[in-house]
PDB file of C-alpha atoms in Angstrom:
ATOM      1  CA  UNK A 263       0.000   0.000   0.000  1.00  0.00           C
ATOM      2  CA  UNK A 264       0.935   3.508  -0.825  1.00  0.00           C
ATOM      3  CA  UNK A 265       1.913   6.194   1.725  1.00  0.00           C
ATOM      4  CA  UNK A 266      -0.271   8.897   1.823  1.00  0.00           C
ATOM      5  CA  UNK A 267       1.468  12.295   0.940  1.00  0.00           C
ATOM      6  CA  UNK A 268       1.229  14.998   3.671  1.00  0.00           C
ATOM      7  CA  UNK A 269      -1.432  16.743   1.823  1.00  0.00           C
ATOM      8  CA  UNK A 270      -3.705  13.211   1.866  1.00  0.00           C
ATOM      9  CA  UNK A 271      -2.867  12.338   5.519  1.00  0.00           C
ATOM     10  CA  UNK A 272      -4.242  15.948   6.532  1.00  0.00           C
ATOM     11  CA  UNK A 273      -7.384  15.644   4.231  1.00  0.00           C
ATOM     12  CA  UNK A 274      -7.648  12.484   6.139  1.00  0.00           C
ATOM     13  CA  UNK A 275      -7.243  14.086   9.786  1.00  0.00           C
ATOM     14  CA  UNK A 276      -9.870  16.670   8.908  1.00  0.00           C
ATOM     15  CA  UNK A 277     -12.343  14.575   7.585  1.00  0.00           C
ATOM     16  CA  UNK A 278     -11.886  12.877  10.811  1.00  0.00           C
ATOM     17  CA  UNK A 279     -12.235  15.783  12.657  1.00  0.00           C
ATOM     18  CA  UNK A 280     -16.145  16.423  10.864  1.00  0.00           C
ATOM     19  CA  UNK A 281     -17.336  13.126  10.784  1.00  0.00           C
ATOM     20  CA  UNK A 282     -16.850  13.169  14.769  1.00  0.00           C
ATOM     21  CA  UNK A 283     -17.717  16.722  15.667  1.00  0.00           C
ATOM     22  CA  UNK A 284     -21.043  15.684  14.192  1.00  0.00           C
ATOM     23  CA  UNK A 285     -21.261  12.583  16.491  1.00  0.00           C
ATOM     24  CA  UNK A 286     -19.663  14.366  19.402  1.00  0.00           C
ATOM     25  CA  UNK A 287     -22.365  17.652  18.856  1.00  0.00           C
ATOM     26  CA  UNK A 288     -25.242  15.691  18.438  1.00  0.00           C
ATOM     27  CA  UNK A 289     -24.622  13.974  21.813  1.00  0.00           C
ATOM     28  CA  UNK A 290     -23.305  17.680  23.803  1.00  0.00           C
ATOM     29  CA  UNK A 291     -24.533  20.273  21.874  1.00  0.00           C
ATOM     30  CA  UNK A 292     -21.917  23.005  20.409  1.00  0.00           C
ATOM     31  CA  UNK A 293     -21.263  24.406  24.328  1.00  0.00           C
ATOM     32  CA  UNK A 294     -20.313  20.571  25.379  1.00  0.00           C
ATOM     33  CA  UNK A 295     -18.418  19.662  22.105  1.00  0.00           C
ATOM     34  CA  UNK A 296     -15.012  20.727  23.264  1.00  0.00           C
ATOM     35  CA  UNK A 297     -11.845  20.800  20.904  1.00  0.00           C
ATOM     36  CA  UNK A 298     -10.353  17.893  23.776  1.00  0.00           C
ATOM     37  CA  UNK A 299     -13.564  15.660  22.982  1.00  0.00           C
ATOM     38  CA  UNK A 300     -13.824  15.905  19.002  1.00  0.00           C
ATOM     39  CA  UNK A 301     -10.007  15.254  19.331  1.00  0.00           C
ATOM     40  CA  UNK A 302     -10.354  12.112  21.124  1.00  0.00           C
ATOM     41  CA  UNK A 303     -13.218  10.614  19.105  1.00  0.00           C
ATOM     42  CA  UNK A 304     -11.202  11.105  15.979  1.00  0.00           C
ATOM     43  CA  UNK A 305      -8.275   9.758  17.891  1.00  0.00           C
ATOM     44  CA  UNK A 306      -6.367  12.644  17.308  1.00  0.00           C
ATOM     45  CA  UNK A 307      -4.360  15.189  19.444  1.00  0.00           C
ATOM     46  CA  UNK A 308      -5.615  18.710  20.723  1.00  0.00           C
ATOM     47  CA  UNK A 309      -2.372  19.887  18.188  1.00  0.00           C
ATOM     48  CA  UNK A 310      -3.959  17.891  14.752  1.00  0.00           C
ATOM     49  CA  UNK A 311      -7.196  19.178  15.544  1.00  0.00           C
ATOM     50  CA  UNK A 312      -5.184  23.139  15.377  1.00  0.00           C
ATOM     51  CA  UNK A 313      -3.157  22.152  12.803  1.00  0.00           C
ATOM     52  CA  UNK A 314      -6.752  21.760  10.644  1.00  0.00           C
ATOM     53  CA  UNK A 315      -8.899  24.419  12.383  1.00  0.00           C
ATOM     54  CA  UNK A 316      -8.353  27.757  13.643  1.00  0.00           C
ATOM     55  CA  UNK A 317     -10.912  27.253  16.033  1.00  0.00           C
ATOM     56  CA  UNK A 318     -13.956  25.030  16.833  1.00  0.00           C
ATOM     57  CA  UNK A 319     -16.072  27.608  15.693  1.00  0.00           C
ATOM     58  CA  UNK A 320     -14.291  27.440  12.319  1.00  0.00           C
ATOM     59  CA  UNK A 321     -15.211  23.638  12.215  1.00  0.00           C
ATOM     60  CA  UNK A 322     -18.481  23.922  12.993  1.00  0.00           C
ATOM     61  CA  UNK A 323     -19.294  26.766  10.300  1.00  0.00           C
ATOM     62  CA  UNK A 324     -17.603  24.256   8.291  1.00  0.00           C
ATOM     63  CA  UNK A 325     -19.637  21.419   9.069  1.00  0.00           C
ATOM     64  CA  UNK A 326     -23.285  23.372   8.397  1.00  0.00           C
ATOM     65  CA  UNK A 327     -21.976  24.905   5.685  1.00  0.00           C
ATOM     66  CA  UNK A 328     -21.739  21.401   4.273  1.00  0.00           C
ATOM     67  CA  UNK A 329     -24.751  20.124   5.371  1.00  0.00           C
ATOM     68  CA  UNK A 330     -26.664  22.784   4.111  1.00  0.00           C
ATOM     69  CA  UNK A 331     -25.059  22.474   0.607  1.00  0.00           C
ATOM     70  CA  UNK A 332     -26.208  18.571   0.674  1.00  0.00           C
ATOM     71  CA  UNK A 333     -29.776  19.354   1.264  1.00  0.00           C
ATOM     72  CA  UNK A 334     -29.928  21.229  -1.796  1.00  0.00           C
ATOM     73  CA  UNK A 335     -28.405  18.094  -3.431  1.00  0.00           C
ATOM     74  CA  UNK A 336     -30.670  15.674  -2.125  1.00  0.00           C
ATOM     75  CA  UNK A 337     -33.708  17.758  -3.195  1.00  0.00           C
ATOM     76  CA  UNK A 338     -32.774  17.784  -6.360  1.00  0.00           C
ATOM     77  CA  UNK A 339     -31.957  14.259  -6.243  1.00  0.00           C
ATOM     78  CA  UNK A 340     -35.997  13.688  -4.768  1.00  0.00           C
ATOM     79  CA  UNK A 341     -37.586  15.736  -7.539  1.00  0.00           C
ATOM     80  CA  UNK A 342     -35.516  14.719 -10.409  1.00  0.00           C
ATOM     81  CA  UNK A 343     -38.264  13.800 -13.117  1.00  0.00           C
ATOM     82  CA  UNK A 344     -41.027  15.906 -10.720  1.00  0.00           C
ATOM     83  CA  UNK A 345     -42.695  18.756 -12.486  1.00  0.00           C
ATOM     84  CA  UNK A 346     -46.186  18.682 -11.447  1.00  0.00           C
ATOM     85  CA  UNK A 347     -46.364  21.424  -8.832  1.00  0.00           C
ATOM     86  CA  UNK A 348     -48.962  18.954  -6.226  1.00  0.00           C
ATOM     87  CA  UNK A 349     -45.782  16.195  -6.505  1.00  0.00           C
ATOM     88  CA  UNK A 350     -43.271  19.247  -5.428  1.00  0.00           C
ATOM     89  CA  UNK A 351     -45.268  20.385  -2.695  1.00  0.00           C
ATOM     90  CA  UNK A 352     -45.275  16.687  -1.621  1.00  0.00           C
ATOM     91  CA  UNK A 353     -41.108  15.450  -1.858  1.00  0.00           C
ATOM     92  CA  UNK A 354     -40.702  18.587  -0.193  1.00  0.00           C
ATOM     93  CA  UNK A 355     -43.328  18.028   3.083  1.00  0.00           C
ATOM     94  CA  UNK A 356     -41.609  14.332   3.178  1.00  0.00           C
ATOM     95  CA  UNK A 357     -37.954  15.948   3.164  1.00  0.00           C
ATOM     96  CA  UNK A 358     -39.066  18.259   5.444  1.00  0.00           C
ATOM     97  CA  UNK A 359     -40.993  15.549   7.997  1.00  0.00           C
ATOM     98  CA  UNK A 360     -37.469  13.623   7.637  1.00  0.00           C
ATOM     99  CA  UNK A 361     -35.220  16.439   8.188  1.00  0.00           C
ATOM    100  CA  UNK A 362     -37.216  17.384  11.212  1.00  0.00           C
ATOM    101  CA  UNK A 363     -36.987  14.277  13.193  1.00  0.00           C
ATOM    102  CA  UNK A 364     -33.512  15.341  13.697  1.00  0.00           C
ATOM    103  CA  UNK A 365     -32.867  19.036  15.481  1.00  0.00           C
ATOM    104  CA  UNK A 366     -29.242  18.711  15.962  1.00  0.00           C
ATOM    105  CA  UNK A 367     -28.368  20.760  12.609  1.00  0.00           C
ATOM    106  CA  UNK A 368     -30.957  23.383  13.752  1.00  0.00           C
ATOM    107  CA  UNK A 369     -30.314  23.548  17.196  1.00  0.00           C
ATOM    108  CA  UNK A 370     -26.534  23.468  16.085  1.00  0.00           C
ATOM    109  CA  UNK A 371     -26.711  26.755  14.135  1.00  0.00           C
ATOM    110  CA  UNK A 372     -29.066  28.819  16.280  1.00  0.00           C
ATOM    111  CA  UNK A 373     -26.451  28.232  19.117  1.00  0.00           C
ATOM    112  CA  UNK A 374     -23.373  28.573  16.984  1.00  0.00           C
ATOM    113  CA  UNK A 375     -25.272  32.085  15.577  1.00  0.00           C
ATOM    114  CA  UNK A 376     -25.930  33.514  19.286  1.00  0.00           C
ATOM    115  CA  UNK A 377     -22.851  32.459  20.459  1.00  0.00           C
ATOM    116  CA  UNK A 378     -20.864  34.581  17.789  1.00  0.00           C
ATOM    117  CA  UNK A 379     -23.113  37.416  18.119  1.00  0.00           C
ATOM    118  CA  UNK A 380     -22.656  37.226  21.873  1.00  0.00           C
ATOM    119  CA  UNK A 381     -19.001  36.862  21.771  1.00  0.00           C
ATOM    120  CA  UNK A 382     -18.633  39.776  18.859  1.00  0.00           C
ATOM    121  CA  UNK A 383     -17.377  37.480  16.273  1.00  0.00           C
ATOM    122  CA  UNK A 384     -20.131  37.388  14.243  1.00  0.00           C
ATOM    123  CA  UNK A 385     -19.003  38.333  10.559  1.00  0.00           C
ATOM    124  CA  UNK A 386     -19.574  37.569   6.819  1.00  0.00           C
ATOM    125  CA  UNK A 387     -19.132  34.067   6.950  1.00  0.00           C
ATOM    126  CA  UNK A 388     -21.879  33.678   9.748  1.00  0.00           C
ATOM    127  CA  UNK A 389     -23.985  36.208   7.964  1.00  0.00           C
ATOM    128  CA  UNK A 390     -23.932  34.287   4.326  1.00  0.00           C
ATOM    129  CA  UNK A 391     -24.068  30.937   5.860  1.00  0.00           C
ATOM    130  CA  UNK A 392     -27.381  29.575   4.199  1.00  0.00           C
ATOM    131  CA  UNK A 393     -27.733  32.046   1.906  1.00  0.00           C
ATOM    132  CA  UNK A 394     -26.768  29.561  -1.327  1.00  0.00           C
ATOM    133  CA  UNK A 395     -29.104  27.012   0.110  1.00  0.00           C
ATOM    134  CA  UNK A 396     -31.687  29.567   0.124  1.00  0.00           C
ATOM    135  CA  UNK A 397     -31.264  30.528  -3.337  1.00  0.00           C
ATOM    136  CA  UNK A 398     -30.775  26.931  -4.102  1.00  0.00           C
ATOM    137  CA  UNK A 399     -33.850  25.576  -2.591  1.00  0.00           C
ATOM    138  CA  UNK A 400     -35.971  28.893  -3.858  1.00  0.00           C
ATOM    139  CA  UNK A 401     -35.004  27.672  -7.462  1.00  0.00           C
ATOM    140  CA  UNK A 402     -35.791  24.083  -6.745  1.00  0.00           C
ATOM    141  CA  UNK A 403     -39.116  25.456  -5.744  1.00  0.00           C
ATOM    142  CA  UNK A 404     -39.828  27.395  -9.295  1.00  0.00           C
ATOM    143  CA  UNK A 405     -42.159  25.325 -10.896  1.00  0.00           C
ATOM    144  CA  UNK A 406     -44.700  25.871  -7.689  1.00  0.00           C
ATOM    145  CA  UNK A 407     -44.441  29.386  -8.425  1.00  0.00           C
ATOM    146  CA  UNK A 408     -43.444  30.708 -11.779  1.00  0.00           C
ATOM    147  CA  UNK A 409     -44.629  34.127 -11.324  1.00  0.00           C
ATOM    148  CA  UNK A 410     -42.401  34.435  -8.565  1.00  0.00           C
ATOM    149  CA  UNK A 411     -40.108  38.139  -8.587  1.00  0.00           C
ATOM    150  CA  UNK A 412     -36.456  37.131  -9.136  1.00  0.00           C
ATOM    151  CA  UNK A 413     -35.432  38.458  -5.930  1.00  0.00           C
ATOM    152  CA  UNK A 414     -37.880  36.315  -3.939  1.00  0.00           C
ATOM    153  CA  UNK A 415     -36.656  32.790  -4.984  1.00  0.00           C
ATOM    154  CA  UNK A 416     -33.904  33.051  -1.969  1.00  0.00           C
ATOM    155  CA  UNK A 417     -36.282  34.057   0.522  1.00  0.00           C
ATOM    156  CA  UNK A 418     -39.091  31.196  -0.727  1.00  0.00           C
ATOM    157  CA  UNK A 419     -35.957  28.748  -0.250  1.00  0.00           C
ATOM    158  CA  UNK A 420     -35.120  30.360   3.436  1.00  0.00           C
ATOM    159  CA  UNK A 421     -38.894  30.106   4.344  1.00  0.00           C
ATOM    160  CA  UNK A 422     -38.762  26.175   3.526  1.00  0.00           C
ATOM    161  CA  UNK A 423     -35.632  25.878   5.096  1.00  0.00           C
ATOM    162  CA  UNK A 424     -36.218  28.298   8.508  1.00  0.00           C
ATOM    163  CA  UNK A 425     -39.943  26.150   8.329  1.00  0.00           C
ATOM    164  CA  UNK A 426     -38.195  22.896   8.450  1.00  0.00           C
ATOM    165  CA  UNK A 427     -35.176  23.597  10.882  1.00  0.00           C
ATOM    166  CA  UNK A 428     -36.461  26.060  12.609  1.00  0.00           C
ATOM    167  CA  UNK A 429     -37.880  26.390  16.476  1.00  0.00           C
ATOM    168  CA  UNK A 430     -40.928  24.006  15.148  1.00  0.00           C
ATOM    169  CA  UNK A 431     -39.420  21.253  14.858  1.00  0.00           C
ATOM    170  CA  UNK A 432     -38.707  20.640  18.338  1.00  0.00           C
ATOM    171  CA  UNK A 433     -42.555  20.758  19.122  1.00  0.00           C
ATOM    172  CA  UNK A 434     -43.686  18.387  16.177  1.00  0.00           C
ATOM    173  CA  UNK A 435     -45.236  15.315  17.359  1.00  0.00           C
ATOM    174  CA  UNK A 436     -48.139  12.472  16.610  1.00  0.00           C
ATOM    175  CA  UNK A 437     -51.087  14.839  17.892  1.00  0.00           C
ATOM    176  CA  UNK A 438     -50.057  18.286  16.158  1.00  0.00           C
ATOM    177  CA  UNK A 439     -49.212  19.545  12.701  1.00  0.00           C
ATOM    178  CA  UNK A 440     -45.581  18.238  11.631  1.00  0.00           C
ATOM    179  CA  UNK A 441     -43.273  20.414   9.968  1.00  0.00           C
ATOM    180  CA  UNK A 442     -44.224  19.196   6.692  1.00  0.00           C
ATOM    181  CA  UNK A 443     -48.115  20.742   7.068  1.00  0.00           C
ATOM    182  CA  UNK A 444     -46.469  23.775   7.985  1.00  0.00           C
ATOM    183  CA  UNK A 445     -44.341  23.673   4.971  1.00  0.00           C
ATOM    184  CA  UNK A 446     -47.312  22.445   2.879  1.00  0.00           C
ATOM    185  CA  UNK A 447     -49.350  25.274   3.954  1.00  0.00           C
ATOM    186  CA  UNK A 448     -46.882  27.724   2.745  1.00  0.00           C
ATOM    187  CA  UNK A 449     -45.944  26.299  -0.015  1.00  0.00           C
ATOM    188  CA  UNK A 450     -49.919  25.903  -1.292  1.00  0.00           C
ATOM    189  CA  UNK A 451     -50.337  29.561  -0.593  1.00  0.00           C
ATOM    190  CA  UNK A 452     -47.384  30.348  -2.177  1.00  0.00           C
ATOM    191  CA  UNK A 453     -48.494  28.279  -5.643  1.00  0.00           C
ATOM    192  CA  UNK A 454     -52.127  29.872  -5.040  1.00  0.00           C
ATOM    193  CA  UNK A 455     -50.879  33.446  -5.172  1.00  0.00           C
ATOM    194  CA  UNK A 456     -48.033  32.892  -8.048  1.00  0.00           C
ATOM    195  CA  UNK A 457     -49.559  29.968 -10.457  1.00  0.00           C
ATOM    196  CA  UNK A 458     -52.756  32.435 -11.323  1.00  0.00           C
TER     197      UNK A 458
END
């Protein structure tokens, strides 16, 4: 076998580093998830996980800036060959309803966000976060509402998103509405008011 070059052992480390922050987050939350326990699950040092991140803040804008970037992927993957806007409104609700069952990524950015604007180190990078998953999503979302105003599609695609993430998902359960009514309900109005 090959020895990896020093470029392909630290692409290595670093994926390391994500794939356990994730695990390590979604059992402690971004407060809990020290640098000394995302370390140790990777079974790395303190020093590899500085000599790939400037800080655990930097990794963790990392990782959502990821997962946001695959959601937009796997839409497109659910409604590849869907045009009919009633089918739309439906692989979206069931993404939604899916995505939902899981808070960690939502819970993991509103602390990350209030943290940094606590702390003063809120900047760009925080600010433009989900802004290409908006706009991703919002264009994914077209076909329910062609009459839609160019500079709306982002904020259709952070109404979906903010819907499905958001605050409501922590109250979902058997006996209310899920988060996929909530997002159906939108998105119907939405199709009423721009398919006419």
């Amino acid at each position: 076998m090959a020895r990896l070059t020093r470029e392909e052992s630290q692409a290595l480390t670093r994926a390391k580093l994500l794939a356990n922050a994730v695990r390590v987050v979604a059992a402690e939350g971004y407060e809990g998830a020290s640098i000394d326990k995302i370390a140790e699950a990777a079974g790395y040092s303190k020093g590899a996980f500085y000599s790939n991140f400037a800080s655990k803040e930097e990794l963790f804008l990392e990782l959502l800036e990821t997962h946001a970037g695959q959601d937009v992927v796997e839409i497109a993957r659910l409604l590849d060959g869907v045009s009919v806007p009633a089918a739309i409104i439906d692989r979206f609700c069931e993404w939604a309803d899916s995505r939902a069952s899981d808070p960690t990524w939502g819970l993991l950015a509103l602390e990350l966000l209030r943290r940094a604007r606590r702390e003063a180190t809120f900047g760009t990078r925080h600010a433009s976060l989900f802004r290409a998953q908006w706009a991703g999503v919002g264009q994914l979302l077209l076909p329910i509402a062609p009459g839609l105003e160019a500079d709306k599609v982002e904020l259709l695609g952070a109404m979906v998103i903010e819907l499905t993430y958001g605050a409501a998902s922590g109250f979902s359960d058997k006996d209310g509405p899920s988060v996929g009514d909530l997002v159906r309900l939108a998105l119907e109005a939405m199709q009423a008011k721009y398919a006419s």
